[in-house]
Coordinates of N, CA and C in Angstrom, one line a residue:
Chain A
X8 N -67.2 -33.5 -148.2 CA -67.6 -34.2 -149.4 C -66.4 -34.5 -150.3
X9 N -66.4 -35.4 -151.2 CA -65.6 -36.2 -152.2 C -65.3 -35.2 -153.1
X10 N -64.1 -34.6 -153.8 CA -64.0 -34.1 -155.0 C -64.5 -34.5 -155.8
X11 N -64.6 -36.1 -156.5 CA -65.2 -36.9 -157.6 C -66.3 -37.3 -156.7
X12 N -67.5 -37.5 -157.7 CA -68.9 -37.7 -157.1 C -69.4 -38.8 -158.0
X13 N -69.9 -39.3 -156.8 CA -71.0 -40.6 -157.2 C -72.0 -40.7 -157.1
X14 N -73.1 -41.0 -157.4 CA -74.4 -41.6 -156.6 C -74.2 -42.3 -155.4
X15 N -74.8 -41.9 -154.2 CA -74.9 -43.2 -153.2 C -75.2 -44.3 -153.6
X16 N -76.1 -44.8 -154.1 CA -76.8 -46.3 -154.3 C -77.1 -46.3 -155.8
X17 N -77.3 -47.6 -156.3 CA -77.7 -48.0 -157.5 C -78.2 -49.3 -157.1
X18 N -79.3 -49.5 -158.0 CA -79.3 -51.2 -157.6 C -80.2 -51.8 -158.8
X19 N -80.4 -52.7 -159.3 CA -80.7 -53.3 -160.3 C -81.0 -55.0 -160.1
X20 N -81.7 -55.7 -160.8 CA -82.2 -56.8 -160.7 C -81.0 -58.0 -161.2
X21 N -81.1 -59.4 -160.9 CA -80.3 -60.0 -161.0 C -80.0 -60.5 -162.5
X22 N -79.0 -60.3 -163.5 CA -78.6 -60.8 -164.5 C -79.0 -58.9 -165.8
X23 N -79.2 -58.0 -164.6 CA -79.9 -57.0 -165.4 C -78.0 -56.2 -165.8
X24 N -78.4 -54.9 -166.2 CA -76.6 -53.8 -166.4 C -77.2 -52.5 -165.5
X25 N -76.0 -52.4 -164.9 CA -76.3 -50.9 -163.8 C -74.8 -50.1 -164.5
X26 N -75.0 -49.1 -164.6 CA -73.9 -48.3 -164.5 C -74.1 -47.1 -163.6
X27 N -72.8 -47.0 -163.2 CA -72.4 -46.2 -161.9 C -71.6 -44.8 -162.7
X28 N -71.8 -43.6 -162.0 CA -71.1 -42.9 -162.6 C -70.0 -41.8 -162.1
X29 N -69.2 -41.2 -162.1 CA -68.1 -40.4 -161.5 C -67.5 -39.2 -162.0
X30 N -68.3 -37.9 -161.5 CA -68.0 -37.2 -162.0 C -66.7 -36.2 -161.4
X31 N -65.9 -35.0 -162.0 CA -65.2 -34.7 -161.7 C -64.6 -33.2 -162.4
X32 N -63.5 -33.3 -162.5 CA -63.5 -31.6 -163.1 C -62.2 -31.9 -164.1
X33 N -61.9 -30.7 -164.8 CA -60.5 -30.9 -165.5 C -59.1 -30.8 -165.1
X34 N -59.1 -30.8 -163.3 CA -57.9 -31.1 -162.5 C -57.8 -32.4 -162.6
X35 N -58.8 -33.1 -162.6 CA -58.5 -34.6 -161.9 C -59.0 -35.2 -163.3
X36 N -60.1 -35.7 -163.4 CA -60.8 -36.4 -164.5 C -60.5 -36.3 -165.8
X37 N -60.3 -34.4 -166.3 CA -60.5 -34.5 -167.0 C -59.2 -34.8 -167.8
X38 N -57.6 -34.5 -167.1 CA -56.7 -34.8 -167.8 C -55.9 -36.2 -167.2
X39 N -56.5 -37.0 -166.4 CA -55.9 -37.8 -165.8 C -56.7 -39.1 -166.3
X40 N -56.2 -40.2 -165.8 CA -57.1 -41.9 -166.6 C -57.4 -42.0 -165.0
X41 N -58.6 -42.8 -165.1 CA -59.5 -43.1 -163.8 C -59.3 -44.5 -163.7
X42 N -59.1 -45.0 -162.4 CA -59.6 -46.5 -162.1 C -60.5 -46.7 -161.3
X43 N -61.2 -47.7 -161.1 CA -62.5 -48.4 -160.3 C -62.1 -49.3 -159.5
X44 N -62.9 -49.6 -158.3 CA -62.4 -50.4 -157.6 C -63.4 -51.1 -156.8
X45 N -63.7 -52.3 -156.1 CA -64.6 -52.8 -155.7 C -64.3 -53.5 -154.2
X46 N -65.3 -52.9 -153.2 CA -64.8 -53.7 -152.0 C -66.2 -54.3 -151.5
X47 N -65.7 -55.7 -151.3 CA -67.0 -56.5 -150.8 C -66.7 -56.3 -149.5
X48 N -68.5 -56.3 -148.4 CA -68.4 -56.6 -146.7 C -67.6 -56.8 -146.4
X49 N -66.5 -56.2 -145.4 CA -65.4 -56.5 -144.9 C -64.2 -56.7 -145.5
X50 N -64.0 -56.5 -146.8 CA -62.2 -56.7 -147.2 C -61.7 -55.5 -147.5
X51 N -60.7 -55.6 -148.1 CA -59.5 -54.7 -149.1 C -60.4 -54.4 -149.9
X52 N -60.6 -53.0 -150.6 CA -60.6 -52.7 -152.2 C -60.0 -53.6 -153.3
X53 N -60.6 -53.6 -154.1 CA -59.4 -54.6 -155.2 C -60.0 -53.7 -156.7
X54 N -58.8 -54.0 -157.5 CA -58.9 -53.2 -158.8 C -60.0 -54.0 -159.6
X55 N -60.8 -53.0 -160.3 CA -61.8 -53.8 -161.4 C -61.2 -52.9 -162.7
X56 N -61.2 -51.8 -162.8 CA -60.7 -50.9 -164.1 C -59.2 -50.1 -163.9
X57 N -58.4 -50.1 -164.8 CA -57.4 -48.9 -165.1 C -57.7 -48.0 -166.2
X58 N -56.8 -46.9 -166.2 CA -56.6 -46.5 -167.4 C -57.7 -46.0 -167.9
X59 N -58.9 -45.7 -167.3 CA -60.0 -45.8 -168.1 C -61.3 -46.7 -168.1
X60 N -60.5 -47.8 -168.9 CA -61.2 -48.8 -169.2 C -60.3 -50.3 -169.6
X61 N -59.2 -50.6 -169.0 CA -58.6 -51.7 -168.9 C -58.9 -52.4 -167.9
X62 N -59.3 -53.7 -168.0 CA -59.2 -54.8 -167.0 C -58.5 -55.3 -166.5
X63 N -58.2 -55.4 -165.2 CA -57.0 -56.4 -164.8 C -56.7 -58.3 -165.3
X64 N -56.1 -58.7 -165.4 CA -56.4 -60.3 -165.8 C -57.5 -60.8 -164.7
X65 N -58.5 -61.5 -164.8 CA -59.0 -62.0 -163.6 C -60.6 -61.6 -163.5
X66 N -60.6 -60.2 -164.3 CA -61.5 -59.4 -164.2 C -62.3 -59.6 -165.4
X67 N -63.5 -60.6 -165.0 CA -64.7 -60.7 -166.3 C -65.0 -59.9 -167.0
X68 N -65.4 -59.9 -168.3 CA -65.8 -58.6 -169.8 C -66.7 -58.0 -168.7
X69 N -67.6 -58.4 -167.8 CA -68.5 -57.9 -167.6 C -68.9 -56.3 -167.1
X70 N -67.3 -56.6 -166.9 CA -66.8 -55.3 -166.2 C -66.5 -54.1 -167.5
X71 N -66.9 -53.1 -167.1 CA -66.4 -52.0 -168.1 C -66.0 -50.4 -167.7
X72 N -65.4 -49.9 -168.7 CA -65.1 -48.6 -168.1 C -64.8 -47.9 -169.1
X73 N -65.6 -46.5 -168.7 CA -65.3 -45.7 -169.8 C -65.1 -44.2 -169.5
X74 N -64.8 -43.0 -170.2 CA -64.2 -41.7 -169.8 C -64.8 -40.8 -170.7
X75 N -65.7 -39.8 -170.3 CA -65.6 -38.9 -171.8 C -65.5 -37.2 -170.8
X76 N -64.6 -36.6 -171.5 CA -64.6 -35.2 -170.8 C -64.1 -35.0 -169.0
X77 N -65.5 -34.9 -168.2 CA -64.8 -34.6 -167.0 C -65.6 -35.8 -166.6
X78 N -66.2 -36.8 -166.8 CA -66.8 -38.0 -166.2 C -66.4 -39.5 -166.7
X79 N -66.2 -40.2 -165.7 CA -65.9 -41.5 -165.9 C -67.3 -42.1 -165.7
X80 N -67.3 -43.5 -166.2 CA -68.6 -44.3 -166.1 C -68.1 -45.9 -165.8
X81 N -68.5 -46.6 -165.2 CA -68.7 -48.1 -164.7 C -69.4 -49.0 -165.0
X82 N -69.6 -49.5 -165.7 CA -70.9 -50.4 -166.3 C -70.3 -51.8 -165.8
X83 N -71.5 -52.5 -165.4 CA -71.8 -54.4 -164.7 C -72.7 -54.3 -165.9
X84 N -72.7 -55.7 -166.2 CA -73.5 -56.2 -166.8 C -74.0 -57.5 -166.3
X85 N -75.2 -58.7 -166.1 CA -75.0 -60.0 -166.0 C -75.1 -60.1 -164.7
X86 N -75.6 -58.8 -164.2 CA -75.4 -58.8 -162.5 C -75.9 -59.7 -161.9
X87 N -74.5 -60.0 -160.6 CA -75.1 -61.2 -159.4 C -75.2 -61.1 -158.2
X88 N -75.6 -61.7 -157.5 CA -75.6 -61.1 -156.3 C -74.4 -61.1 -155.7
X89 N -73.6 -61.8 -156.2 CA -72.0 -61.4 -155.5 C -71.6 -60.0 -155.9
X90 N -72.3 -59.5 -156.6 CA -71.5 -58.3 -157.2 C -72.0 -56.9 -156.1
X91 N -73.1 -57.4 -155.4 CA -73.5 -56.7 -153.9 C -71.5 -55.9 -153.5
X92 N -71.6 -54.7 -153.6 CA -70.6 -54.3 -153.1 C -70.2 -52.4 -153.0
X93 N -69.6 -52.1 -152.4 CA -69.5 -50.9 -152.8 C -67.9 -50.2 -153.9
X94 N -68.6 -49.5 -154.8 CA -67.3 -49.1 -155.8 C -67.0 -47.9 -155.6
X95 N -66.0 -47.8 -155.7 CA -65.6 -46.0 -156.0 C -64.6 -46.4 -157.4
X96 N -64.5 -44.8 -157.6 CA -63.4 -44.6 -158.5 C -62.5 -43.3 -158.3
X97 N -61.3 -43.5 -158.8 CA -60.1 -43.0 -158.3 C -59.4 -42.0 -159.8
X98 N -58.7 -41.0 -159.3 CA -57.5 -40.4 -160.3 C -56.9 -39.5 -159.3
X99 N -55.6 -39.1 -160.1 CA -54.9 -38.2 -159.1 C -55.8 -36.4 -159.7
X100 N -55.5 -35.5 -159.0 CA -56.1 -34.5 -159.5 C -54.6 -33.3 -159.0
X101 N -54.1 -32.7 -160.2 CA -53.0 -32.1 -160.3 C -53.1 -30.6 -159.6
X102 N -54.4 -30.3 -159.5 CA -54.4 -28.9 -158.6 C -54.0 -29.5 -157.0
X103 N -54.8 -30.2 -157.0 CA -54.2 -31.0 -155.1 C -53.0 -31.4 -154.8
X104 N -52.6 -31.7 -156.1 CA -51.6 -33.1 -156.2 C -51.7 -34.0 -155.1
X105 N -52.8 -34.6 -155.3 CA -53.1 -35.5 -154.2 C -54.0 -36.7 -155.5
X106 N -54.4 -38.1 -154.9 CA -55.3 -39.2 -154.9 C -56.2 -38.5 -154.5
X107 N -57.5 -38.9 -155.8 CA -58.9 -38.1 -154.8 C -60.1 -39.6 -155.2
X108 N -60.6 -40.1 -154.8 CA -61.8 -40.7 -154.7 C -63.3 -39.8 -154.8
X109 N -63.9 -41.1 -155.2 CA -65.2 -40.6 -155.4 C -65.8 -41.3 -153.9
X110 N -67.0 -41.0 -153.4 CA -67.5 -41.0 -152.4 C -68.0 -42.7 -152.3
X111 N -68.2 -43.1 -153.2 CA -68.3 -44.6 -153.2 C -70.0 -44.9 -153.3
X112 N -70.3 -45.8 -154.2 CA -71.4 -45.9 -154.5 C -71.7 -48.0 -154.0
X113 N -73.3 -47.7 -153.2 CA -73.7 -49.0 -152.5 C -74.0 -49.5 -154.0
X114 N -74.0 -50.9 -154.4 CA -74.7 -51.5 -155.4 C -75.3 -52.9 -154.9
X115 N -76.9 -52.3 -155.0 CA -77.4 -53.9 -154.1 C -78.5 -54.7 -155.8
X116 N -78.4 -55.7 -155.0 CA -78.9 -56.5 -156.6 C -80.3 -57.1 -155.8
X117 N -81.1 -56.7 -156.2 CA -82.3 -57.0 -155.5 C -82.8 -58.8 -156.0
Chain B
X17 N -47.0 -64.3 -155.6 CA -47.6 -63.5 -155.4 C -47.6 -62.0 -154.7
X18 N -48.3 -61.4 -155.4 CA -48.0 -60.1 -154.7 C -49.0 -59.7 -152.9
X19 N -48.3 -59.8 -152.0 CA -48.8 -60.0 -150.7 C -48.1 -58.2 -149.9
X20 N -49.2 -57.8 -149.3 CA -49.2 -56.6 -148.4 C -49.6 -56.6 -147.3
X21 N -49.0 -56.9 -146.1 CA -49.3 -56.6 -145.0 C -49.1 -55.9 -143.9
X22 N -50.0 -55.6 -143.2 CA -49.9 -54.3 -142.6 C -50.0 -54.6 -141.0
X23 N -49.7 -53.4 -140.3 CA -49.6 -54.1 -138.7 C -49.3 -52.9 -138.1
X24 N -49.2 -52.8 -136.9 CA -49.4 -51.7 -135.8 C -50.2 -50.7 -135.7
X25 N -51.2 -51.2 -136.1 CA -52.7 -50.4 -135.5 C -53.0 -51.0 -133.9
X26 N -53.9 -49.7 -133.3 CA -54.5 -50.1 -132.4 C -55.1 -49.1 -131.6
X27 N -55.1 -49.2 -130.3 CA -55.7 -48.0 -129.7 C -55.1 -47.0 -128.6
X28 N -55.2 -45.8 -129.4 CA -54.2 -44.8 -128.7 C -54.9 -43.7 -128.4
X29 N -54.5 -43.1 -127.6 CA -54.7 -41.8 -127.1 C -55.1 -40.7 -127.9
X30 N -56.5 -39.7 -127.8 CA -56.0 -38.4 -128.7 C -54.6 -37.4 -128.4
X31 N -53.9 -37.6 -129.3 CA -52.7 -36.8 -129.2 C -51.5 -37.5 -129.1
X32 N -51.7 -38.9 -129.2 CA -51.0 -39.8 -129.1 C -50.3 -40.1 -130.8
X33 N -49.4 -41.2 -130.3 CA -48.5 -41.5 -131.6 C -48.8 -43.4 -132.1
X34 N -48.3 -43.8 -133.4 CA -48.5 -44.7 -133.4 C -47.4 -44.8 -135.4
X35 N -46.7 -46.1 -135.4 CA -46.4 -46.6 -136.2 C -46.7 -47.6 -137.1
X36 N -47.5 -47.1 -138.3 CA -47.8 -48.8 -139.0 C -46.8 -48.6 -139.9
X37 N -46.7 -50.5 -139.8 CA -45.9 -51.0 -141.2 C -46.8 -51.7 -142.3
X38 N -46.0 -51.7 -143.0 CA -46.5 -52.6 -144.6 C -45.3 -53.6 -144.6
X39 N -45.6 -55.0 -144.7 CA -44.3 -55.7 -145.2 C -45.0 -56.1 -146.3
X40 N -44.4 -56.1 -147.0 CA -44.1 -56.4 -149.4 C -43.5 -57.5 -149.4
X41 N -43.9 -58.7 -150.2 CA -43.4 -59.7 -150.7 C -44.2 -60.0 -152.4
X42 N -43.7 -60.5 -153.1 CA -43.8 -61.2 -154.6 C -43.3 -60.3 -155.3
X43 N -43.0 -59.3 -155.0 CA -43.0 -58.2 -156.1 C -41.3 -57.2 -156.1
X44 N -40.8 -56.6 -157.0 CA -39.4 -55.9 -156.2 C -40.0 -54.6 -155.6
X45 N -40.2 -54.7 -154.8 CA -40.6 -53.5 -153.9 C -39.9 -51.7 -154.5
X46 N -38.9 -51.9 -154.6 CA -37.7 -50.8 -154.8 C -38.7 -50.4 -156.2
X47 N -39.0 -50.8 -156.9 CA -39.3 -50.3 -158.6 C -41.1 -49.6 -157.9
X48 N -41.4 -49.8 -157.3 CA -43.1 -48.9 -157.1 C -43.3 -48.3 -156.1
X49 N -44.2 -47.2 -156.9 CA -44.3 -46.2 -155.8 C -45.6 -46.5 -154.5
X50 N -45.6 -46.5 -153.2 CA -46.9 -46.6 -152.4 C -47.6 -45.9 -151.9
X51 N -48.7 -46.3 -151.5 CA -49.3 -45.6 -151.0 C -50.2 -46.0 -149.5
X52 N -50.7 -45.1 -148.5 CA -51.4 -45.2 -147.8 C -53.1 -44.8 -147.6
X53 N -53.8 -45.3 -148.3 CA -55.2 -45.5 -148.2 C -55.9 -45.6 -146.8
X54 N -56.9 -44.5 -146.3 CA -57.5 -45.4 -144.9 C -58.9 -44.9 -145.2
X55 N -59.8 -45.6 -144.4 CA -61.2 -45.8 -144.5 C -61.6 -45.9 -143.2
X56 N -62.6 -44.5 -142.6 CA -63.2 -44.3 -141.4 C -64.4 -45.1 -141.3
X57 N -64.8 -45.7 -140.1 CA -66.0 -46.4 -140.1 C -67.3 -46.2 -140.6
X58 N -67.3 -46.6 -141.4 CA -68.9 -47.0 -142.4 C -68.7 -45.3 -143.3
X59 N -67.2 -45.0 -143.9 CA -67.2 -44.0 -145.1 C -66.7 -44.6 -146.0
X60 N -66.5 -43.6 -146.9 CA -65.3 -43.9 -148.0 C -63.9 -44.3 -147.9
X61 N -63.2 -44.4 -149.0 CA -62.0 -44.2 -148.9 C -61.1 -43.2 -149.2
X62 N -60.3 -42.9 -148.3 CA -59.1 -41.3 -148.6 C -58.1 -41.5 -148.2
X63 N -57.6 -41.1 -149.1 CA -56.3 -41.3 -149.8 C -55.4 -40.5 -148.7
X64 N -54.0 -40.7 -148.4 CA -53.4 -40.3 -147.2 C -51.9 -39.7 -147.3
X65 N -51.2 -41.0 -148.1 CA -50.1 -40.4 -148.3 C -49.5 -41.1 -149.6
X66 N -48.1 -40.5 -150.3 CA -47.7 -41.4 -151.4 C -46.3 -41.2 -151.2
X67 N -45.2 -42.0 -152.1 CA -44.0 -42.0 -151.8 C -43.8 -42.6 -152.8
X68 N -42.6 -42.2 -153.7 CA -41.9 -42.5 -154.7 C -40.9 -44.0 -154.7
X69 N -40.6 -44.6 -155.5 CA -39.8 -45.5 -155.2 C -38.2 -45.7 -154.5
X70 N -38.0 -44.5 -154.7 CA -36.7 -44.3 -153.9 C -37.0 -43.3 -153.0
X71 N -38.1 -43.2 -152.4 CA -38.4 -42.4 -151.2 C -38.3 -41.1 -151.5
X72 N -37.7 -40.6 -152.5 CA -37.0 -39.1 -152.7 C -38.1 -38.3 -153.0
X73 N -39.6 -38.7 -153.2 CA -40.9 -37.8 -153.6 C -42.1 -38.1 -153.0
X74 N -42.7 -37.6 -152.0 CA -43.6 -37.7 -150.7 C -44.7 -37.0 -150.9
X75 N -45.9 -37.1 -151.2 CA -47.2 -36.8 -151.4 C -47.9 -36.4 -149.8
X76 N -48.9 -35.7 -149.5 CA -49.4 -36.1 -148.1 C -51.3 -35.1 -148.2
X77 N -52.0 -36.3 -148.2 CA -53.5 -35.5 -148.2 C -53.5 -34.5 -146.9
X78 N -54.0 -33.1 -147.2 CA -54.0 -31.9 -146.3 C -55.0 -32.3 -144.9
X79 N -55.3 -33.5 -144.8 CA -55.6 -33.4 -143.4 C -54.8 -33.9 -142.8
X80 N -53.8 -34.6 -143.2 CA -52.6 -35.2 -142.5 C -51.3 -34.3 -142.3
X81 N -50.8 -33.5 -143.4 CA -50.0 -33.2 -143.6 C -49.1 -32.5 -142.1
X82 N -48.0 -32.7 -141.7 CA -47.7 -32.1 -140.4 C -47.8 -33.2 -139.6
X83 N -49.0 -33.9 -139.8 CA -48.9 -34.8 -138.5 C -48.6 -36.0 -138.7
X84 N -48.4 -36.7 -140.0 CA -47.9 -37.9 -140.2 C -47.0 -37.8 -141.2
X85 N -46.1 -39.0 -141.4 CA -44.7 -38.9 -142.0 C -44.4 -40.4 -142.5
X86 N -44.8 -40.4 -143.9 CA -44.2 -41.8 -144.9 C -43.3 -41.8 -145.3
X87 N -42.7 -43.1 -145.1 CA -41.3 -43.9 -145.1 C -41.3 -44.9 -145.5
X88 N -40.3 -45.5 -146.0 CA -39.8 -46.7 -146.8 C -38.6 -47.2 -146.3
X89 N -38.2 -48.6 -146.3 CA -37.1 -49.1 -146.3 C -36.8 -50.3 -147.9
X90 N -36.3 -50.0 -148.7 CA -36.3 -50.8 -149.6 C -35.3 -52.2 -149.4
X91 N -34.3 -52.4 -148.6 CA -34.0 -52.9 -148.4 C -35.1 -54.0 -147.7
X92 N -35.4 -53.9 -147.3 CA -36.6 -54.8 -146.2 C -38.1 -54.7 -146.8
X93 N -38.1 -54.3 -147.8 CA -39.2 -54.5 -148.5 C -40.4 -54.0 -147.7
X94 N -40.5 -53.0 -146.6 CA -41.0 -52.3 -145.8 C -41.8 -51.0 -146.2
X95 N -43.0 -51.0 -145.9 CA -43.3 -49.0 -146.0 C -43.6 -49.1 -144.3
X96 N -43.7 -47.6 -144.4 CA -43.8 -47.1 -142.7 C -45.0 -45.8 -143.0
X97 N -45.8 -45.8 -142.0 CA -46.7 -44.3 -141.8 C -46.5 -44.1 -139.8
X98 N -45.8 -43.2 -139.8 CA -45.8 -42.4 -138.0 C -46.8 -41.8 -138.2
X99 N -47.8 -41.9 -137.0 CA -49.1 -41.1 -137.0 C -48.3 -40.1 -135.8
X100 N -48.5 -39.0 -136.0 CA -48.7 -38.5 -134.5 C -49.9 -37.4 -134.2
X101 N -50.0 -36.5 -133.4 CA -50.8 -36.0 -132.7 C -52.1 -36.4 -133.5
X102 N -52.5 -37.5 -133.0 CA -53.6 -37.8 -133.3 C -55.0 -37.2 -132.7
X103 N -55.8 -37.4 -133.8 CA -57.5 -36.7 -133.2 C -58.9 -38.3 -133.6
X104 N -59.5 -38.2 -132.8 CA -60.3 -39.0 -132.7 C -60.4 -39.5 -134.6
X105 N -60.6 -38.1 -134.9 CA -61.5 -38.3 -137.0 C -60.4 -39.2 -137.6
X106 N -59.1 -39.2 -137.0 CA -57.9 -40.4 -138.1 C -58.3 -41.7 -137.4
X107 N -59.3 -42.0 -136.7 CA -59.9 -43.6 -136.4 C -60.1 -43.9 -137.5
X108 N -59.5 -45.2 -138.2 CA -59.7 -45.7 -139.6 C -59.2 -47.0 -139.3
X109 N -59.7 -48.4 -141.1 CA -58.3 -48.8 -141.4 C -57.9 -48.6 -142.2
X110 N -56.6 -48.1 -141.9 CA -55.3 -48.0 -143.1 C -54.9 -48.9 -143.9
X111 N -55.1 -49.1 -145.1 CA -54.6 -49.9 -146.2 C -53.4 -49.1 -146.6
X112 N -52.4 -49.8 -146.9 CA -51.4 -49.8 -147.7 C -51.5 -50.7 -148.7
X113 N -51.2 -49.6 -149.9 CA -51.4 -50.3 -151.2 C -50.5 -50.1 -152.7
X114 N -49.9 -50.8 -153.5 CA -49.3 -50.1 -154.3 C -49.5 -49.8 -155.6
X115 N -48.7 -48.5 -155.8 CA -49.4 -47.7 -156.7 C -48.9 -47.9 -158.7
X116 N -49.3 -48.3 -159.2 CA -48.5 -48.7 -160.8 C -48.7 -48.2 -161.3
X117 N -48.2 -48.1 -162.7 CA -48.4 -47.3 -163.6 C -48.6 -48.1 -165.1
X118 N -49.9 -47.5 -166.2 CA -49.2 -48.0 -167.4 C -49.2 -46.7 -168.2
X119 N -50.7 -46.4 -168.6 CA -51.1 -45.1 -169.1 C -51.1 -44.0 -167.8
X120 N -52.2 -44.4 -167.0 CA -51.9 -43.4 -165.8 C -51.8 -44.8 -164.5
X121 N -51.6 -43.8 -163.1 CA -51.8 -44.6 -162.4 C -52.8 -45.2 -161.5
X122 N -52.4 -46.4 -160.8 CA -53.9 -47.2 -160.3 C -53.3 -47.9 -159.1
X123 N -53.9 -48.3 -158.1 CA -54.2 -49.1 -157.2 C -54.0 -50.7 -157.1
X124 N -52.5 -51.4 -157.6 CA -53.2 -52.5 -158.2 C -53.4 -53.7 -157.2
X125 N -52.6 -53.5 -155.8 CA -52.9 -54.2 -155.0 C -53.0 -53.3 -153.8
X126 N -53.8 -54.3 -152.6 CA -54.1 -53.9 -151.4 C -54.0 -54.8 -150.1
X127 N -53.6 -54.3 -149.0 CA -52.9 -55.0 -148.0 C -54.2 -55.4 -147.2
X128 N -55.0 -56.2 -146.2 CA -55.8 -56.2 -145.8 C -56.1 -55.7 -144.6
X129 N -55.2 -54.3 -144.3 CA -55.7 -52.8 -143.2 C -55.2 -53.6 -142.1
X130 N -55.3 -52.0 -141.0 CA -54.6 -52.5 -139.7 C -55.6 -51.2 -139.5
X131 N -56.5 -51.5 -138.1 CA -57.3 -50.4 -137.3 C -56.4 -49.6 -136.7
X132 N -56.9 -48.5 -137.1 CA -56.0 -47.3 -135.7 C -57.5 -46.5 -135.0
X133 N -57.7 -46.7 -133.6 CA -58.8 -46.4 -132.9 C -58.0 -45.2 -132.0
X134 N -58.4 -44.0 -132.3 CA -58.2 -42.7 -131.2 C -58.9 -42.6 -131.0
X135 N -59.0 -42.9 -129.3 CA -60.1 -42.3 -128.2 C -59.4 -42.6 -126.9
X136 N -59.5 -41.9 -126.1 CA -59.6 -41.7 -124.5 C -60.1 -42.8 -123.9

């Protein structure tokens, strides 16, 4: 299992807000900034959040991110069906010293 | 643009060896540190190995550690991961990806993977 934990699945209606969430401990989450990441059917991961809650250029308001204590959170808003994908989220965690992921969460938009 | 790609995957033997590259273009390679990301079929992603910009500081997730070995050529704008004694569970694809920093660090691009299949 994943150090950082997710839900498996979320899913929510089209134009509705889901948030996803990522929990973790004070190795990793709690002193470290988290990123998010989104990979559609078949490709690469690509960055949606840094830092927390920074967007990359490119990356619609829609997208959000946020941190409090030992859990990060993900929020869509305006959801579409392109947004069908799976997310995880990321930090280093200093007891491992290693990259640890969260287990990655399905997001289907019914 | 920032472009990552990756190559020598394929299908090897358990206990077998195998070299992927990363070639880097848009970006000055030498200034960031990378990393190797892989993803087993229909899992997550885990995190694998990391390397400093001047090579001189090497990360390695504990199921690898011993059996694979990240490298750089900054000259050639190159990363390298040696797989060796491989076991069926490192069937993946490996992304190589680099790793930035502002406040902490992130993921900010990703190479589009090279399969590595161990089986008999």
């Amino acid at each position: 299992q994943s150090v950082l934990t997710q839900p498996p699945s979320v899913s929510a209606a089209p134009g509705q807000k889901v948030t996803i969430s990522c929990s973790g401990s004070n190795s990793n989450i709690g002193n470290n900034y988290v990123s998010w990441y989104r990979q559609l059917p078949g490709a690469a991961p690509k960055l949606l959040i840094y830092d927390n809650d920074q967007r990359p250029s490119g990356i619609p308001d829609r997208f959000s991110g946020s941190k409090s204590g030992t859990s990060a959170t993900l929020g869509i808003t305006g959801l579409q069906t392109g947004d069908e994908a799976d997310y995880y989220c990321g930090t280093w965690d200093g007891s491992l010293s290693a990259v640890v992921f969260g287990g990655g969460t399905k997001l289907t938009v019914l | 643009e920032v472009r990552l790609v990756e190559s020598g995957g394929g299908l090897v033997q358990p206990g077998g060896s195998l070299r992927l590259s990363c070639a880097a273009s848009g970006f000055t390679f030498g200034r960031y540190e990378m990393n190797w990301v892989r993803q087993a079929p229909g899992k997550g992603l885990e995190w694998v190995s990391d390397i400093s910009d001047t090579g001189s500081t090497i990360y390695y997730s504990d199921s690898v550690k011993g059996r694979f070995t990240i490298s750089r050529d900054n000259a050639k704008n190159s990363l390298f991961l040696h797989l060796s004694s491989l076991r069926a569970d490192d069937t993946a694809v490996y992304y190589c990806a680099r790793y930035s920093y502002n406040r902490g660090y992130f993921f900010d691009f990703w190479g589009q993977g090279t399969l590595v299949t161990v089986s008999s």
